[in-house]
Amino acid sequence: MILMRTRLFIILIALTLTGHPAGAQEAGKIVEQYVKAAGGGKALARIQTLTIEGTFAGDDGKSGTYTLDTKLPNRYYSELLVGEENLIEAYNGKSAWHQNAAGELGTLVGPEGMQLEAAAQYCNSRLLNLKKNKITLALVGHAQVRGRDALQLEVTTASSMKRQVFFDVQTHLIAKEAATVGGVEQEILYDDYRTVDGVKLPHKIELHRASDKYNIEVSRAAINGTVGERVFDFAIK
């Protein structure tokens, strides 16, 4: 533990003394460690589609289901079904759309649309081929996630949208993410990683969405299952 904290201190001193290039170099090493811990570049690069499904009980006692679908190159669909409320945020490769708690459907443009496009790009990148995907990294510094040491990076996508990503110092896996998605502040904590088709995926997700919190128990995690394009298309009632 002492050696680990010493290494963290050296990283931060190097960033302070030598400026951004050293920080960028160290950020790259952190991501390299993550890729290796998550299953390796080849295993991550094989992911064409990813489906995460689970159930949760909210702080208000309401139960529901959670679904996340991603598909290369830039498809994204997130759904929270709570009683009769169906909260959806999606990007179909061309446009972003959502459904709010009142059941109202709408296309998202401007910053909100760009945030969803960025979420789609980030999730499908698996943090591989950063230069090709026009994703840049910046080391923010040391942080604590649930009492564990973590290193915080700021990830900026091609559309200049930023996401905070926290990597556990011991496991090198992602412990937490924070970003604004579709105009909604979101914070996601990950735990209970298990191997699925050679890739480490979380099976416990704590999702903070604005003022609401959802403790999600993952019941299904599938890589390269069938996910049709219609999943991401604007819903028509």
PDB file of C-alpha atoms in Angstrom:
ATOM      1  CA  MET A   1       0.000   0.000   0.000  1.00  0.00           C
ATOM      2  CA  ILE A   2       2.854   2.403   0.827  1.00  0.00           C
ATOM      3  CA  LEU A   3       4.534   1.662  -2.517  1.00  0.00           C
ATOM      4  CA  MET A   4       1.243   2.174  -4.328  1.00  0.00           C
ATOM      5  CA  ARG A   5       0.644   5.555  -2.705  1.00  0.00           C
ATOM      6  CA  THR A   6       4.260   6.529  -3.435  1.00  0.00           C
ATOM      7  CA  ARG A   7       3.736   5.724  -7.121  1.00  0.00           C
ATOM      8  CA  LEU A   8       0.563   7.818  -7.190  1.00  0.00           C
ATOM      9  CA  PHE A   9       2.472  10.728  -5.609  1.00  0.00           C
ATOM     10  CA  ILE A  10       5.280  10.436  -8.180  1.00  0.00           C
ATOM     11  CA  ILE A  11       2.741  10.445 -11.030  1.00  0.00           C
ATOM     12  CA  LEU A  12       1.146  13.645  -9.782  1.00  0.00           C
ATOM     13  CA  ILE A  13       4.522  15.345  -9.190  1.00  0.00           C
ATOM     14  CA  ALA A  14       5.622  14.415 -12.734  1.00  0.00           C
ATOM     15  CA  LEU A  15       2.450  15.926 -14.128  1.00  0.00           C
ATOM     16  CA  THR A  16       2.961  19.136 -12.155  1.00  0.00           C
ATOM     17  CA  LEU A  17       6.628  19.589 -13.031  1.00  0.00           C
ATOM     18  CA  THR A  18       6.697  18.577 -16.670  1.00  0.00           C
ATOM     19  CA  GLY A  19       3.285  19.694 -17.852  1.00  0.00           C
ATOM     20  CA  HIS A  20       0.700  18.142 -20.158  1.00  0.00           C
ATOM     21  CA  PRO A  21       2.903  15.827 -22.280  1.00  0.00           C
ATOM     22  CA  ALA A  22       3.933  13.800 -19.213  1.00  0.00           C
ATOM     23  CA  GLY A  23       0.309  13.691 -18.103  1.00  0.00           C
ATOM     24  CA  ALA A  24      -0.800  12.473 -21.523  1.00  0.00           C
ATOM     25  CA  GLN A  25       1.897   9.796 -21.528  1.00  0.00           C
ATOM     26  CA  GLU A  26       0.906   8.567 -18.068  1.00  0.00           C
ATOM     27  CA  ALA A  27      -2.773   8.637 -19.042  1.00  0.00           C
ATOM     28  CA  GLY A  28      -1.932   6.383 -21.977  1.00  0.00           C
ATOM     29  CA  LYS A  29      -0.241   3.913 -19.626  1.00  0.00           C
ATOM     30  CA  ILE A  30      -3.299   3.855 -17.384  1.00  0.00           C
ATOM     31  CA  VAL A  31      -5.508   2.980 -20.354  1.00  0.00           C
ATOM     32  CA  GLU A  32      -3.034   0.326 -21.515  1.00  0.00           C
ATOM     33  CA  GLN A  33      -3.259  -1.289 -18.071  1.00  0.00           C
ATOM     34  CA  TYR A  34      -7.039  -1.153 -18.258  1.00  0.00           C
ATOM     35  CA  VAL A  35      -7.123  -2.800 -21.700  1.00  0.00           C
ATOM     36  CA  LYS A  36      -4.879  -5.618 -20.481  1.00  0.00           C
ATOM     37  CA  ALA A  37      -6.929  -6.125 -17.293  1.00  0.00           C
ATOM     38  CA  ALA A  38     -10.235  -6.088 -19.192  1.00  0.00           C
ATOM     39  CA  GLY A  39      -9.176  -8.978 -21.419  1.00  0.00           C
ATOM     40  CA  GLY A  40      -6.644  -7.551 -23.864  1.00  0.00           C
ATOM     41  CA  GLY A  41      -6.864  -5.528 -27.040  1.00  0.00           C
ATOM     42  CA  LYS A  42      -7.778  -8.468 -29.278  1.00  0.00           C
ATOM     43  CA  ALA A  43     -10.699  -9.540 -27.082  1.00  0.00           C
ATOM     44  CA  LEU A  44     -12.023  -5.983 -26.779  1.00  0.00           C
ATOM     45  CA  ALA A  45     -11.624  -5.355 -30.517  1.00  0.00           C
ATOM     46  CA  ARG A  46     -13.778  -8.390 -31.283  1.00  0.00           C
ATOM     47  CA  ILE A  47     -16.785  -6.771 -29.609  1.00  0.00           C
ATOM     48  CA  GLN A  48     -19.290  -5.836 -32.292  1.00  0.00           C
ATOM     49  CA  THR A  49     -22.312  -5.650 -30.013  1.00  0.00           C
ATOM     50  CA  LEU A  50     -22.692  -5.543 -26.246  1.00  0.00           C
ATOM     51  CA  THR A  51     -25.881  -6.074 -24.262  1.00  0.00           C
ATOM     52  CA  ILE A  52     -26.232  -5.500 -20.521  1.00  0.00           C
ATOM     53  CA  GLU A  53     -29.552  -6.301 -18.845  1.00  0.00           C
ATOM     54  CA  GLY A  54     -30.446  -6.139 -15.182  1.00  0.00           C
ATOM     55  CA  THR A  55     -32.981  -5.395 -12.482  1.00  0.00           C
ATOM     56  CA  PHE A  56     -32.955  -2.788  -9.746  1.00  0.00           C
ATOM     57  CA  ALA A  57     -34.759  -1.311  -6.785  1.00  0.00           C
ATOM     58  CA  GLY A  58     -34.629   2.466  -6.585  1.00  0.00           C
ATOM     59  CA  ASP A  59     -34.280   4.514  -3.401  1.00  0.00           C
ATOM     60  CA  ASP A  60     -38.026   5.147  -3.572  1.00  0.00           C
ATOM     61  CA  GLY A  61     -38.677   1.402  -3.385  1.00  0.00           C
ATOM     62  CA  LYS A  62     -39.772   1.101  -7.013  1.00  0.00           C
ATOM     63  CA  SER A  63     -38.335  -1.825  -8.937  1.00  0.00           C
ATOM     64  CA  GLY A  64     -37.558  -1.943 -12.622  1.00  0.00           C
ATOM     65  CA  THR A  65     -35.308  -3.152 -15.404  1.00  0.00           C
ATOM     66  CA  TYR A  66     -32.227  -1.722 -17.094  1.00  0.00           C
ATOM     67  CA  THR A  67     -30.981  -2.348 -20.630  1.00  0.00           C
ATOM     68  CA  LEU A  68     -27.866  -1.095 -22.395  1.00  0.00           C
ATOM     69  CA  ASP A  69     -27.179  -1.988 -26.032  1.00  0.00           C
ATOM     70  CA  THR A  70     -24.179  -0.813 -28.020  1.00  0.00           C
ATOM     71  CA  LYS A  71     -23.187  -1.704 -31.567  1.00  0.00           C
ATOM     72  CA  LEU A  72     -20.300  -0.729 -33.802  1.00  0.00           C
ATOM     73  CA  PRO A  73     -19.507   1.747 -35.082  1.00  0.00           C
ATOM     74  CA  ASN A  74     -21.548   4.212 -33.001  1.00  0.00           C
ATOM     75  CA  ARG A  75     -24.923   2.859 -31.900  1.00  0.00           C
ATOM     76  CA  TYR A  76     -26.164   3.352 -28.321  1.00  0.00           C
ATOM     77  CA  TYR A  77     -29.400   2.545 -26.480  1.00  0.00           C
ATOM     78  CA  SER A  78     -30.013   2.940 -22.739  1.00  0.00           C
ATOM     79  CA  GLU A  79     -33.368   2.158 -21.130  1.00  0.00           C
ATOM     80  CA  LEU A  80     -34.711   2.325 -17.581  1.00  0.00           C
ATOM     81  CA  LEU A  81     -38.168   0.847 -17.155  1.00  0.00           C
ATOM     82  CA  VAL A  82     -39.680   1.889 -13.814  1.00  0.00           C
ATOM     83  CA  GLY A  83     -43.315   0.934 -13.450  1.00  0.00           C
ATOM     84  CA  GLU A  84     -45.077   2.659 -16.335  1.00  0.00           C
ATOM     85  CA  GLU A  85     -42.202   5.089 -16.861  1.00  0.00           C
ATOM     86  CA  ASN A  86     -39.800   4.259 -19.667  1.00  0.00           C
ATOM     87  CA  LEU A  87     -36.677   6.431 -19.764  1.00  0.00           C
ATOM     88  CA  ILE A  88     -34.733   6.030 -23.013  1.00  0.00           C
ATOM     89  CA  GLU A  89     -31.619   7.681 -24.429  1.00  0.00           C
ATOM     90  CA  ALA A  90     -30.373   6.537 -27.830  1.00  0.00           C
ATOM     91  CA  TYR A  91     -28.125   7.359 -30.760  1.00  0.00           C
ATOM     92  CA  ASN A  92     -28.729   5.624 -34.100  1.00  0.00           C
ATOM     93  CA  GLY A  93     -25.577   6.721 -35.918  1.00  0.00           C
ATOM     94  CA  LYS A  94     -27.180   9.848 -37.361  1.00  0.00           C
ATOM     95  CA  SER A  95     -29.312  11.425 -34.665  1.00  0.00           C
ATOM     96  CA  ALA A  96     -29.945  11.308 -30.925  1.00  0.00           C
ATOM     97  CA  TRP A  97     -33.359  10.843 -29.327  1.00  0.00           C
ATOM     98  CA  HIS A  98     -34.929  10.217 -25.960  1.00  0.00           C
ATOM     99  CA  GLN A  99     -38.124   9.388 -24.126  1.00  0.00           C
ATOM    100  CA  ASN A 100     -38.770  11.129 -20.808  1.00  0.00           C
ATOM    101  CA  ALA A 101     -40.727  10.026 -17.736  1.00  0.00           C
ATOM    102  CA  ALA A 102     -43.926  11.513 -19.165  1.00  0.00           C
ATOM    103  CA  GLY A 103     -43.596   9.247 -22.213  1.00  0.00           C
ATOM    104  CA  GLU A 104     -42.736  12.132 -24.526  1.00  0.00           C
ATOM    105  CA  LEU A 105     -40.455  11.280 -27.454  1.00  0.00           C
ATOM    106  CA  GLY A 106     -38.089  13.803 -28.957  1.00  0.00           C
ATOM    107  CA  THR A 107     -34.984  14.276 -31.058  1.00  0.00           C
ATOM    108  CA  LEU A 108     -32.024  15.765 -29.219  1.00  0.00           C
ATOM    109  CA  VAL A 109     -29.974  18.421 -30.977  1.00  0.00           C
ATOM    110  CA  GLY A 110     -27.260  20.865 -29.972  1.00  0.00           C
ATOM    111  CA  PRO A 111     -25.164  19.981 -26.888  1.00  0.00           C
ATOM    112  CA  GLU A 112     -27.619  17.316 -25.719  1.00  0.00           C
ATOM    113  CA  GLY A 113     -27.435  15.492 -29.034  1.00  0.00           C
ATOM    114  CA  MET A 114     -23.643  15.795 -29.092  1.00  0.00           C
ATOM    115  CA  GLN A 115     -23.477  14.295 -25.604  1.00  0.00           C
ATOM    116  CA  LEU A 116     -25.345  11.191 -26.736  1.00  0.00           C
ATOM    117  CA  GLU A 117     -23.216  10.915 -29.862  1.00  0.00           C
ATOM    118  CA  ALA A 118     -20.130  11.137 -27.630  1.00  0.00           C
ATOM    119  CA  ALA A 119     -21.491   8.432 -25.305  1.00  0.00           C
ATOM    120  CA  ALA A 120     -22.006   6.177 -28.326  1.00  0.00           C
ATOM    121  CA  GLN A 121     -18.486   6.794 -29.580  1.00  0.00           C
ATOM    122  CA  TYR A 122     -16.908   6.296 -26.159  1.00  0.00           C
ATOM    123  CA  CYS A 123     -18.767   3.073 -25.355  1.00  0.00           C
ATOM    124  CA  ASN A 124     -18.014   1.496 -28.716  1.00  0.00           C
ATOM    125  CA  SER A 125     -14.346   2.530 -28.713  1.00  0.00           C
ATOM    126  CA  ARG A 126     -13.497   0.301 -25.710  1.00  0.00           C
ATOM    127  CA  LEU A 127     -10.670   2.873 -25.334  1.00  0.00           C
ATOM    128  CA  LEU A 128      -8.833   1.278 -28.277  1.00  0.00           C
ATOM    129  CA  ASN A 129      -7.282   3.043 -31.295  1.00  0.00           C
ATOM    130  CA  LEU A 130      -7.531   6.399 -29.549  1.00  0.00           C
ATOM    131  CA  LYS A 131      -5.790   8.379 -32.290  1.00  0.00           C
ATOM    132  CA  LYS A 132      -7.955   6.865 -35.015  1.00  0.00           C
ATOM    133  CA  ASN A 133     -11.093   7.505 -32.985  1.00  0.00           C
ATOM    134  CA  LYS A 134      -9.925  11.062 -32.185  1.00  0.00           C
ATOM    135  CA  ILE A 135     -10.179  10.452 -28.454  1.00  0.00           C
ATOM    136  CA  THR A 136      -7.766  12.317 -26.193  1.00  0.00           C
ATOM    137  CA  LEU A 137      -6.823  11.637 -22.580  1.00  0.00           C
ATOM    138  CA  ALA A 138      -5.755  13.896 -19.729  1.00  0.00           C
ATOM    139  CA  LEU A 139      -4.655  12.801 -16.281  1.00  0.00           C
ATOM    140  CA  VAL A 140      -6.685  14.636 -13.635  1.00  0.00           C
ATOM    141  CA  GLY A 141      -5.120  12.993 -10.588  1.00  0.00           C
ATOM    142  CA  HIS A 142      -5.714  10.751  -7.625  1.00  0.00           C
ATOM    143  CA  ALA A 143      -9.255  10.059  -6.402  1.00  0.00           C
ATOM    144  CA  GLN A 144     -11.205   7.788  -4.094  1.00  0.00           C
ATOM    145  CA  VAL A 145     -14.054   5.575  -5.274  1.00  0.00           C
ATOM    146  CA  ARG A 146     -15.887   3.770  -2.487  1.00  0.00           C
ATOM    147  CA  GLY A 147     -12.831   4.103  -0.293  1.00  0.00           C
ATOM    148  CA  ARG A 148     -10.458   2.622  -2.873  1.00  0.00           C
ATOM    149  CA  ASP A 149      -7.599   4.394  -4.612  1.00  0.00           C
ATOM    150  CA  ALA A 150      -8.291   5.366  -8.201  1.00  0.00           C
ATOM    151  CA  LEU A 151      -6.752   7.448 -10.963  1.00  0.00           C
ATOM    152  CA  GLN A 152      -9.026   9.912 -12.720  1.00  0.00           C
ATOM    153  CA  LEU A 153      -8.737  10.608 -16.435  1.00  0.00           C
ATOM    154  CA  GLU A 154     -10.643  13.109 -18.504  1.00  0.00           C
ATOM    155  CA  VAL A 155     -11.628  11.520 -21.810  1.00  0.00           C
ATOM    156  CA  THR A 156     -12.513  13.889 -24.651  1.00  0.00           C
ATOM    157  CA  THR A 157     -14.256  12.554 -27.750  1.00  0.00           C
ATOM    158  CA  ALA A 158     -14.091  13.807 -31.336  1.00  0.00           C
ATOM    159  CA  SER A 159     -17.061  16.103 -30.662  1.00  0.00           C
ATOM    160  CA  SER A 160     -15.166  17.711 -27.739  1.00  0.00           C
ATOM    161  CA  MET A 161     -17.500  16.196 -25.141  1.00  0.00           C
ATOM    162  CA  LYS A 162     -15.777  15.240 -21.888  1.00  0.00           C
ATOM    163  CA  ARG A 163     -16.210  12.243 -19.599  1.00  0.00           C
ATOM    164  CA  GLN A 164     -14.503  11.578 -16.276  1.00  0.00           C
ATOM    165  CA  VAL A 165     -13.267   7.988 -15.967  1.00  0.00           C
ATOM    166  CA  PHE A 166     -11.859   6.545 -12.739  1.00  0.00           C
ATOM    167  CA  PHE A 167      -9.583   3.476 -12.872  1.00  0.00           C
ATOM    168  CA  ASP A 168      -9.088   1.294  -9.804  1.00  0.00           C
ATOM    169  CA  VAL A 169      -5.382   1.331  -8.930  1.00  0.00           C
ATOM    170  CA  GLN A 170      -5.313  -2.339  -7.919  1.00  0.00           C
ATOM    171  CA  THR A 171      -7.492  -3.990 -10.573  1.00  0.00           C
ATOM    172  CA  HIS A 172      -6.923  -1.356 -13.335  1.00  0.00           C
ATOM    173  CA  LEU A 173     -10.602  -1.747 -14.265  1.00  0.00           C
ATOM    174  CA  ILE A 174     -13.039   1.147 -14.537  1.00  0.00           C
ATOM    175  CA  ALA A 175     -14.554   1.884 -11.138  1.00  0.00           C
ATOM    176  CA  LYS A 176     -16.603   4.946 -12.038  1.00  0.00           C
ATOM    177  CA  GLU A 177     -17.640   7.211 -14.906  1.00  0.00           C
ATOM    178  CA  ALA A 178     -19.244  10.639 -14.821  1.00  0.00           C
ATOM    179  CA  ALA A 179     -20.663  12.627 -17.741  1.00  0.00           C
ATOM    180  CA  THR A 180     -23.643  14.626 -18.931  1.00  0.00           C
ATOM    181  CA  VAL A 181     -25.664  12.477 -21.336  1.00  0.00           C
ATOM    182  CA  GLY A 182     -28.631  13.929 -23.176  1.00  0.00           C
ATOM    183  CA  GLY A 183     -28.679  16.893 -20.810  1.00  0.00           C
ATOM    184  CA  VAL A 184     -28.803  14.679 -17.696  1.00  0.00           C
ATOM    185  CA  GLU A 185     -25.935  14.454 -15.210  1.00  0.00           C
ATOM    186  CA  GLN A 186     -24.962  10.808 -14.804  1.00  0.00           C
ATOM    187  CA  GLU A 187     -22.548   9.003 -12.531  1.00  0.00           C
ATOM    188  CA  ILE A 188     -22.009   5.257 -12.874  1.00  0.00           C
ATOM    189  CA  LEU A 189     -20.110   3.023 -10.450  1.00  0.00           C
ATOM    190  CA  TYR A 190     -19.059  -0.491 -11.472  1.00  0.00           C
ATOM    191  CA  ASP A 191     -18.358  -3.566  -9.364  1.00  0.00           C
ATOM    192  CA  ASP A 192     -18.345  -7.389  -9.396  1.00  0.00           C
ATOM    193  CA  TYR A 193     -16.478  -7.803 -12.679  1.00  0.00           C
ATOM    194  CA  ARG A 194     -16.815 -11.253 -14.254  1.00  0.00           C
ATOM    195  CA  THR A 195     -15.366 -12.730 -17.428  1.00  0.00           C
ATOM    196  CA  VAL A 196     -17.749 -12.998 -20.381  1.00  0.00           C
ATOM    197  CA  ASP A 197     -16.248 -14.363 -23.608  1.00  0.00           C
ATOM    198  CA  GLY A 198     -12.780 -13.338 -22.462  1.00  0.00           C
ATOM    199  CA  VAL A 199     -13.784  -9.801 -21.423  1.00  0.00           C
ATOM    200  CA  LYS A 200     -14.263  -8.468 -17.897  1.00  0.00           C
ATOM    201  CA  LEU A 201     -17.745  -6.962 -17.530  1.00  0.00           C
ATOM    202  CA  PRO A 202     -19.377  -5.475 -14.403  1.00  0.00           C
ATOM    203  CA  HIS A 203     -22.297  -7.312 -12.843  1.00  0.00           C
ATOM    204  CA  LYS A 204     -23.176  -4.634 -10.302  1.00  0.00           C
ATOM    205  CA  ILE A 205     -23.892  -1.106 -11.515  1.00  0.00           C
ATOM    206  CA  GLU A 206     -24.837   1.872  -9.388  1.00  0.00           C
ATOM    207  CA  LEU A 207     -26.382   4.470 -11.693  1.00  0.00           C
ATOM    208  CA  HIS A 208     -26.958   8.013 -10.497  1.00  0.00           C
ATOM    209  CA  ARG A 209     -29.177   9.867 -12.934  1.00  0.00           C
ATOM    210  CA  ALA A 210     -29.837  13.461 -11.853  1.00  0.00           C
ATOM    211  CA  SER A 211     -31.211  13.028  -8.298  1.00  0.00           C
ATOM    212  CA  ASP A 212     -32.224   9.376  -8.746  1.00  0.00           C
ATOM    213  CA  LYS A 213     -30.138   6.308  -7.902  1.00  0.00           C
ATOM    214  CA  TYR A 214     -30.537   2.791  -9.288  1.00  0.00           C
ATOM    215  CA  ASN A 215     -28.698  -0.237  -7.854  1.00  0.00           C
ATOM    216  CA  ILE A 216     -28.604  -2.604 -10.798  1.00  0.00           C
ATOM    217  CA  GLU A 217     -27.929  -6.335 -10.539  1.00  0.00           C
ATOM    218  CA  VAL A 218     -26.885  -7.544 -13.968  1.00  0.00           C
ATOM    219  CA  SER A 219     -28.778 -10.659 -15.026  1.00  0.00           C
ATOM    220  CA  ARG A 220     -27.416 -10.905 -18.580  1.00  0.00           C
ATOM    221  CA  ALA A 221     -24.224  -9.694 -20.215  1.00  0.00           C
ATOM    222  CA  ALA A 222     -23.785 -10.748 -23.841  1.00  0.00           C
ATOM    223  CA  ILE A 223     -21.062 -10.025 -26.371  1.00  0.00           C
ATOM    224  CA  ASN A 224     -21.812 -10.218 -30.104  1.00  0.00           C
ATOM    225  CA  GLY A 225     -25.400 -11.269 -29.694  1.00  0.00           C
ATOM    226  CA  THR A 226     -27.928 -10.207 -32.322  1.00  0.00           C
ATOM    227  CA  VAL A 227     -28.830  -6.537 -31.911  1.00  0.00           C
ATOM    228  CA  GLY A 228     -30.808  -5.229 -34.875  1.00  0.00           C
ATOM    229  CA  GLU A 229     -30.584  -1.661 -36.156  1.00  0.00           C
ATOM    230  CA  ARG A 230     -34.238  -1.135 -35.247  1.00  0.00           C
ATOM    231  CA  VAL A 231     -33.251  -1.142 -31.565  1.00  0.00           C
ATOM    232  CA  PHE A 232     -31.605   2.247 -32.050  1.00  0.00           C
ATOM    233  CA  ASP A 233     -34.176   3.807 -34.376  1.00  0.00           C
ATOM    234  CA  PHE A 234     -36.487   6.566 -33.172  1.00  0.00           C
ATOM    235  CA  ALA A 235     -39.473   4.933 -31.507  1.00  0.00           C
ATOM    236  CA  ILE A 236     -42.823   5.540 -33.188  1.00  0.00           C
ATOM    237  CA  LYS A 237     -45.936   5.237 -31.082  1.00  0.00           C
TER     238      LYS A 237
END
